[in-house]
Structures are given as structure tokens and as C-alpha cells.
Amino acid sequence: MAARPSGGKRGGSKSGPSIPLWLLLALLVGLALAVMLRCKLTPKQQGKPQQAPATREAPAPRPKTERKAPRGKTVEPPMAPENPIPGRTSAPPPRPLPAAGRRTICLVIDDVGYRQDLAEEAALKLPRETTFAVIPFLPYSEESAAHLRERGFSVILHCPMEAESAGQWKATPGTILEGMPGAEVERILDLDLRAVPGAEGVNNHMGSLATTDRVLMDHVMAMLKGRGLYFLDSRTSAATVAYEAARAAGVKAAFRSVFLDDVDEDGAIIRQIDLWAARSEREGSPVAIGHLRPRTIDALAYRLPYWRSEGVRVVPLREVVH
């Protein structure tokens, strides 16, 4: 009988193929290079605030069409609006609370008379409840007033009054000056009203000095009382007594709450429009004053429809005075 072979167990385990060391090192180096390359291409976001997405309330783009003043008359550059000096403001008189469920605002556009084309554009783009304040004795004062009245807008006299700073204004034939006697006030106001036919009221153009003179304001209000006209105090001075003088004389009156375009920039004007509309929640019919400028017209035409959809209604100035 043949002898059985000796040795290990039958069917013993076989060792798997081994990975060469050089191949393992190559894989590790490639992985490290890939990680480094990804880090370089990925921007670092830590510590940087993310930019908020644009909303639908972003300012409307400016039109590319160039506006030109009509030919045939010399148009003076408009004066800068005269606002209360920072640090010298005071709280305006309280307004009545708005009626329940009724939010209203009042819009007045100043400085009409420099450009007829802008008056016509505003008549097309702004609500019929807008009130326009016309400066007398400008190249387009009478034409603009007539054009606006024919289209159903209210027109008031934007009466020039003396300012504190001599560099901010220049006297015209229709300027009311500090200390002016009553007979002269009556004569000047009569000239101004003749230059803006159909005016149903008056507000002050500049006037940071004149509106602080109580005797002078009493003369002005006596004239307006006799004509059945109302008064809007533009509040170009924190020390104004014009509104109080009007109420004391029995003249229907109101006062300005917001200037819309101290900064002649789309976004800034829209923010002021939103502030103005928001105030209608806590006071009755706040009055905003803007100026007859392209950006102001465009911003109002863009933003007012939104607030109208929110239940805020524009009303004429004649409905706000009391």
C-alpha cells in the first residue's frame, strides 16, 4: 500500500494579491492634491453676510429719455427747498387720529412755474387729488396753473417769503418780508394771487424768517380770511407761528409733515414716500411736500399705486385743512 502524503490541511486558505507600496503612495498623493485644488477654487464664505435678494419694491429704473425745458422763455434754475435747520426742529402740532378703517394722505407739489413740460408730465402721472403750489412771476406760472386747473387739479399760491439766510433766496416782486406793514402785505398778496389765477389757498415758499414774525403772519391771515382762502404751513422753520396765526384768525389751515425729496435720488424719495404713507396709520391725512422734479414725479408714479393697493388714499389739500 502506498503511503499517504504528509503536510498541511487540505484546502488551506490562500493569501490575496498584495498592493504594491508605490501604487498606494501614488493614490495618497493624488487625493491630497485634489483636496488642495478644491479649497483654492471654493470662495470663503465664513464671516461674510449674504446679500439680500432684490425685492419688487426696488426703485424703478430712470427713463433714458432726456427732458428739455421748452424754448422761447428764459427758465431760472429752481431754488433749493428750505428746510428746518438740523438740531433746531420742534414737534409739530398734533394731528387728529385717522377715522377707523380710513387711511388718507395729502400730496402737495411745490415750485410750479419754472418748466411747463414738467407740469404737463405731472398732470399725466400723478393722481387727480394732488395739489400744485405755483410760484408767481415765473416764466410758466400762469400757463402751468391754467393747464393743471383744466385737468381737475387743485392749485394754490406758493407765496415767496423771506428766509433766514440771504444766500438761500432772492427777492421777487411778490416776496413777503419780515416787518412789512399790513397795507404792503395786502398789496403784495393781491399781486401774487393775480399772478396765479384760480388759487384756492396759499403756502409759503421759503419763509424761515417771515413765518416766525407773528405780527406779519397776522397780516397775512387777515388777508386770506377776507378772500376765503386756506393756508398750508410748509414748516421751513421750527419756530414758525404761521399755523397758529391761521387758526387764531379763523383761517382753515394744515401743516407739512414730510418733505419727500430733500435728497434728489430715487431710493431716498421712495423711502420718504413709505414713511409718509406709514404715518397715516397714526395721524389723520399727513401732508407731504415734494417738488416739481423728474425724479420726484417718477418715484411717486411708481410707488403710490402700491400704497393705493394697501388701502391708503390720496386726498386734496382742501379736504385736510380745518
Coordinates of C-alpha atoms in Angstrom, one line a residue:
M1 CA 0.0 0.0 0.0
A2 CA 1.3 3.4 -0.9
A3 CA 2.0 5.8 1.9
R4 CA -0.3 8.9 2.3
P5 CA 1.3 12.2 1.7
S6 CA 2.0 14.2 4.8
G7 CA 1.8 18.0 5.1
G8 CA -0.8 20.8 6.0
K9 CA -4.5 20.6 5.9
R10 CA -6.2 20.0 2.6
G11 CA -7.9 23.2 1.1
G12 CA -5.9 25.6 3.3
S13 CA -6.6 29.4 2.9
K14 CA -4.8 31.3 0.1
S15 CA -3.4 34.8 0.7
G16 CA -4.9 37.6 -1.6
P17 CA -2.9 39.7 -4.0
S18 CA -0.8 42.4 -2.3
I19 CA -0.9 46.1 -3.4
P20 CA 2.4 47.4 -4.3
L21 CA 3.7 50.2 -2.0
W22 CA 4.5 52.6 -4.8
L23 CA 0.8 52.4 -6.0
L24 CA -0.6 53.2 -2.5
L25 CA 1.7 56.2 -2.2
A26 CA 0.6 57.5 -5.6
L27 CA -3.1 57.2 -4.6
L28 CA -2.5 59.2 -1.3
V29 CA -0.6 62.0 -3.1
G30 CA -3.4 62.3 -5.8
L31 CA -6.1 62.5 -3.1
A32 CA -4.1 65.3 -1.2
L33 CA -3.7 67.3 -4.5
A34 CA -7.4 67.0 -5.2
V35 CA -8.3 68.4 -1.8
M36 CA -5.9 71.3 -2.1
L37 CA -7.2 72.2 -5.5
R38 CA -10.8 72.2 -4.3
C39 CA -10.0 74.5 -1.4
K40 CA -8.4 77.0 -3.7
L41 CA -11.4 77.1 -6.1
T42 CA -14.1 77.4 -3.4
P43 CA -14.7 81.0 -2.1
K44 CA -14.6 81.5 1.6
Q45 CA -18.0 82.4 2.9
Q46 CA -17.4 82.4 6.6
G47 CA -17.8 85.8 8.3
K48 CA -19.4 87.5 5.3
P49 CA -23.1 88.5 5.4
Q50 CA -25.0 87.2 2.4
Q51 CA -26.6 89.8 0.2
A52 CA -30.4 90.1 0.5
P53 CA -32.3 89.3 -2.7
A54 CA -33.8 92.3 -4.5
T55 CA -37.5 92.9 -3.8
R56 CA -40.2 94.1 -6.0
E57 CA -40.2 97.4 -4.2
A58 CA -36.8 98.3 -5.6
P59 CA -36.6 101.8 -7.2
A60 CA -37.9 102.0 -10.7
P61 CA -35.2 102.5 -13.4
R62 CA -34.8 106.0 -14.5
P63 CA -36.1 106.7 -18.0
K64 CA -33.5 107.2 -20.7
T65 CA -35.4 109.9 -22.5
E66 CA -33.9 113.4 -21.9
R67 CA -36.2 116.1 -20.7
K68 CA -35.6 119.5 -22.0
A69 CA -37.2 122.8 -21.0
P70 CA -39.3 124.3 -23.7
R71 CA -37.8 127.0 -25.8
G72 CA -38.9 130.6 -26.1
K73 CA -38.5 131.7 -22.4
T74 CA -35.7 132.0 -20.0
V75 CA -36.1 129.5 -17.2
E76 CA -34.3 130.2 -14.0
P77 CA -32.9 127.3 -12.0
P78 CA -35.1 126.3 -9.1
M79 CA -34.1 127.3 -5.6
A80 CA -33.2 124.6 -3.2
P81 CA -36.0 123.8 -0.8
E82 CA -35.6 125.5 2.5
N83 CA -35.9 123.0 5.4
P84 CA -35.7 123.3 9.2
I85 CA -32.1 123.6 10.4
P86 CA -30.8 120.2 11.9
G87 CA -30.8 120.3 15.6
R88 CA -33.5 123.1 15.8
T89 CA -36.5 121.0 15.0
S90 CA -39.6 121.0 17.3
A91 CA -42.6 118.8 17.5
P92 CA -45.4 119.9 15.1
P93 CA -48.9 120.4 16.4
P94 CA -50.8 117.2 16.9
R95 CA -53.0 115.9 14.1
P96 CA -56.4 114.3 14.7
L97 CA -56.3 110.5 14.6
P98 CA -57.4 108.8 11.4
A99 CA -61.0 107.6 11.2
A100 CA -61.3 103.8 11.8
G101 CA -60.5 101.9 8.6
R102 CA -59.8 105.1 6.7
R103 CA -56.1 105.9 5.9
T104 CA -55.6 109.0 3.8
I105 CA -52.5 111.1 2.8
C106 CA -52.2 114.5 1.1
L107 CA -49.7 115.4 -1.6
V108 CA -48.5 118.9 -2.5
I109 CA -46.1 119.6 -5.3
D110 CA -44.2 122.9 -4.9
D111 CA -42.2 125.1 -7.2
V112 CA -44.5 125.0 -10.2
G113 CA -43.7 127.7 -12.8
Y114 CA -40.2 127.0 -13.9
R115 CA -41.0 124.4 -16.5
Q116 CA -44.2 123.8 -18.4
D117 CA -43.1 120.4 -19.7
L118 CA -42.8 119.0 -16.1
A119 CA -46.2 120.4 -15.1
E120 CA -47.7 118.6 -18.1
E121 CA -45.9 115.4 -17.2
A122 CA -47.0 115.5 -13.6
A123 CA -50.6 116.0 -14.8
L124 CA -50.4 112.8 -16.7
K125 CA -48.6 110.7 -14.0
L126 CA -49.9 111.9 -10.6
P127 CA -53.4 111.3 -9.0
R128 CA -56.0 114.0 -9.6
E129 CA -56.1 114.6 -5.8
T130 CA -52.6 116.2 -6.0
T131 CA -52.4 119.9 -5.1
F132 CA -49.9 122.0 -7.0
A133 CA -48.3 125.1 -5.5
V134 CA -47.4 127.8 -8.1
I135 CA -44.7 130.4 -7.6
P136 CA -45.8 133.8 -9.0
F137 CA -44.0 135.7 -11.7
L138 CA -42.0 132.8 -13.2
P139 CA -41.9 132.1 -17.0
Y140 CA -44.6 129.4 -16.8
S141 CA -46.6 130.3 -13.7
E142 CA -49.9 131.3 -15.4
E143 CA -49.6 128.6 -18.2
S144 CA -48.9 125.8 -15.7
A145 CA -51.7 126.9 -13.3
A146 CA -54.2 127.0 -16.2
H147 CA -53.1 123.7 -17.6
L148 CA -53.4 122.0 -14.2
R149 CA -56.8 123.5 -13.3
E150 CA -58.2 122.5 -16.7
R151 CA -57.3 118.9 -15.8
G152 CA -59.1 119.0 -12.5
F153 CA -56.1 119.6 -10.1
S154 CA -56.2 122.0 -7.2
V155 CA -53.8 125.0 -7.4
I156 CA -52.6 127.2 -4.6
L157 CA -50.2 130.2 -4.4
H158 CA -46.7 129.3 -3.4
C159 CA -46.1 132.7 -1.8
P160 CA -42.4 133.8 -1.6
M161 CA -41.5 134.8 1.9
E162 CA -38.2 136.0 3.4
A163 CA -35.7 133.3 4.5
E164 CA -33.2 133.5 7.4
S165 CA -30.2 133.0 5.1
A166 CA -29.7 135.7 2.5
G167 CA -27.9 133.3 0.3
Q168 CA -30.8 130.9 0.0
W169 CA -33.2 133.2 -1.7
K170 CA -33.6 136.3 -3.8
A171 CA -36.4 138.8 -3.5
T172 CA -39.1 139.0 -6.3
P173 CA -41.9 141.5 -6.8
G174 CA -44.1 139.1 -4.8
T175 CA -42.0 138.4 -1.7
I176 CA -43.4 139.0 1.8
L177 CA -40.6 140.4 4.1
E178 CA -40.2 140.4 7.8
G179 CA -41.6 143.5 9.5
M180 CA -43.7 144.5 6.4
P181 CA -46.7 146.7 7.3
G182 CA -50.2 145.4 6.9
A183 CA -51.1 147.6 3.9
E184 CA -48.0 146.4 2.0
V185 CA -48.7 142.8 2.8
E186 CA -52.2 143.2 1.4
R187 CA -50.8 144.8 -1.8
I188 CA -48.1 142.1 -2.3
L189 CA -50.5 139.2 -1.7
D190 CA -53.0 140.8 -4.1
L191 CA -50.3 140.9 -6.8
D192 CA -49.3 137.3 -6.1
L193 CA -52.8 136.0 -6.3
R194 CA -53.4 137.8 -9.6
A195 CA -50.3 136.1 -11.0
V196 CA -51.8 132.6 -10.0
P197 CA -55.4 132.9 -11.0
G198 CA -57.7 130.3 -9.5
A199 CA -55.6 129.7 -6.4
E200 CA -57.8 128.2 -3.7
G201 CA -55.2 128.6 -0.9
V202 CA -51.6 129.6 -0.1
N203 CA -48.5 128.0 1.3
N204 CA -45.1 129.6 1.9
H205 CA -42.1 129.4 -0.4
M206 CA -39.1 129.5 1.8
G207 CA -40.1 131.8 4.7
S208 CA -38.0 130.6 7.6
L209 CA -37.7 134.2 8.8
A210 CA -41.1 135.6 7.7
T211 CA -43.1 132.8 9.3
T212 CA -41.6 133.4 12.7
D213 CA -42.9 137.0 12.7
R214 CA -46.3 136.8 14.4
V215 CA -47.4 140.3 13.6
L216 CA -46.6 139.7 9.9
M217 CA -48.4 136.4 9.9
D218 CA -51.5 138.0 11.5
H219 CA -51.5 140.5 8.5
V220 CA -51.2 137.6 6.0
M221 CA -54.1 135.6 7.7
A222 CA -56.3 138.6 7.8
M223 CA -55.9 138.9 4.0
L224 CA -56.6 135.2 3.5
K225 CA -59.6 135.3 5.8
G226 CA -61.1 138.1 3.7
R227 CA -60.6 136.2 0.5
G228 CA -61.9 132.9 1.9
L229 CA -58.6 131.1 1.2
Y230 CA -56.9 128.4 3.3
F231 CA -53.2 128.2 4.4
L232 CA -50.6 125.4 4.5
D233 CA -47.6 126.0 6.7
S234 CA -44.6 124.4 4.9
R235 CA -42.7 124.5 8.3
T236 CA -39.4 125.6 6.9
S237 CA -38.6 126.8 10.4
A238 CA -39.1 125.0 13.7
A239 CA -40.0 128.5 15.2
T240 CA -42.9 129.0 12.7
V241 CA -46.1 130.6 14.0
A242 CA -47.9 130.6 10.7
Y243 CA -50.2 127.7 11.6
E244 CA -51.1 129.1 15.0
A245 CA -51.8 132.5 13.4
A246 CA -54.1 131.0 10.8
R247 CA -56.1 129.1 13.4
A248 CA -56.4 132.2 15.6
A249 CA -57.7 134.2 12.6
G250 CA -60.3 131.6 11.7
V251 CA -58.4 130.6 8.5
K252 CA -58.6 126.9 7.6
A253 CA -55.1 125.5 7.8
A254 CA -52.8 122.5 7.8
F255 CA -49.1 121.9 8.1
R256 CA -46.4 119.8 6.3
S257 CA -45.4 116.5 7.9
V258 CA -42.9 115.1 5.4
F259 CA -40.5 116.5 2.8
L260 CA -40.2 113.9 0.0
D261 CA -37.1 115.0 -1.9
D262 CA -34.6 116.6 0.3
V263 CA -32.3 114.1 -1.4
D264 CA -32.9 114.1 -5.1
E265 CA -32.4 110.3 -5.5
D266 CA -34.9 107.6 -6.5
G267 CA -34.3 105.3 -3.5
A268 CA -34.3 108.2 -1.0
I269 CA -37.6 109.6 -2.3
I270 CA -39.3 106.2 -2.2
R271 CA -38.2 105.7 1.4
Q272 CA -39.8 109.1 2.2
I273 CA -43.0 108.1 0.4
D274 CA -43.1 104.9 2.5
L275 CA -42.6 106.9 5.7
W276 CA -45.3 109.3 4.7
A277 CA -47.8 106.5 4.0
A278 CA -46.9 104.7 7.2
R279 CA -47.8 107.9 9.2
S280 CA -51.3 107.6 8.0
E281 CA -51.8 104.8 10.5
R282 CA -51.4 107.0 13.5
E283 CA -52.4 110.5 12.3
G284 CA -55.0 111.9 10.0
S285 CA -54.0 112.8 6.5
P286 CA -50.3 113.7 6.9
V287 CA -49.2 116.2 4.3
A288 CA -46.1 115.6 2.2
I289 CA -44.4 118.2 0.1
G290 CA -42.4 117.3 -3.0
H291 CA -41.0 119.5 -5.8
L292 CA -41.7 119.6 -9.5
R293 CA -38.7 117.5 -10.5
P294 CA -38.3 114.5 -12.8
R295 CA -37.2 112.0 -10.1
T296 CA -40.0 113.1 -7.7
I297 CA -42.6 112.7 -10.4
D298 CA -41.3 109.2 -11.4
A299 CA -40.9 108.0 -7.8
L300 CA -44.5 109.0 -6.9
A301 CA -45.9 107.5 -10.1
Y302 CA -44.1 104.2 -9.3
R303 CA -44.8 103.9 -5.6
L304 CA -48.3 105.4 -5.0
P305 CA -50.1 102.5 -6.8
Y306 CA -48.6 100.1 -4.2
W307 CA -50.0 102.1 -1.3
R308 CA -53.3 102.5 -3.0
S309 CA -53.5 98.7 -3.2
E310 CA -52.8 98.7 0.6
G311 CA -55.9 100.9 1.2
V312 CA -54.1 104.3 1.5
R313 CA -56.0 107.0 -0.4
V314 CA -54.7 110.4 -1.6
V315 CA -57.0 113.3 -0.8
P316 CA -56.8 117.0 -1.9
L317 CA -55.4 119.6 0.5
R318 CA -58.8 121.4 0.7
E319 CA -60.1 118.3 2.5
V320 CA -57.3 118.3 5.0
V321 CA -57.4 121.9 6.2
H322 CA -59.5 122.6 9.2

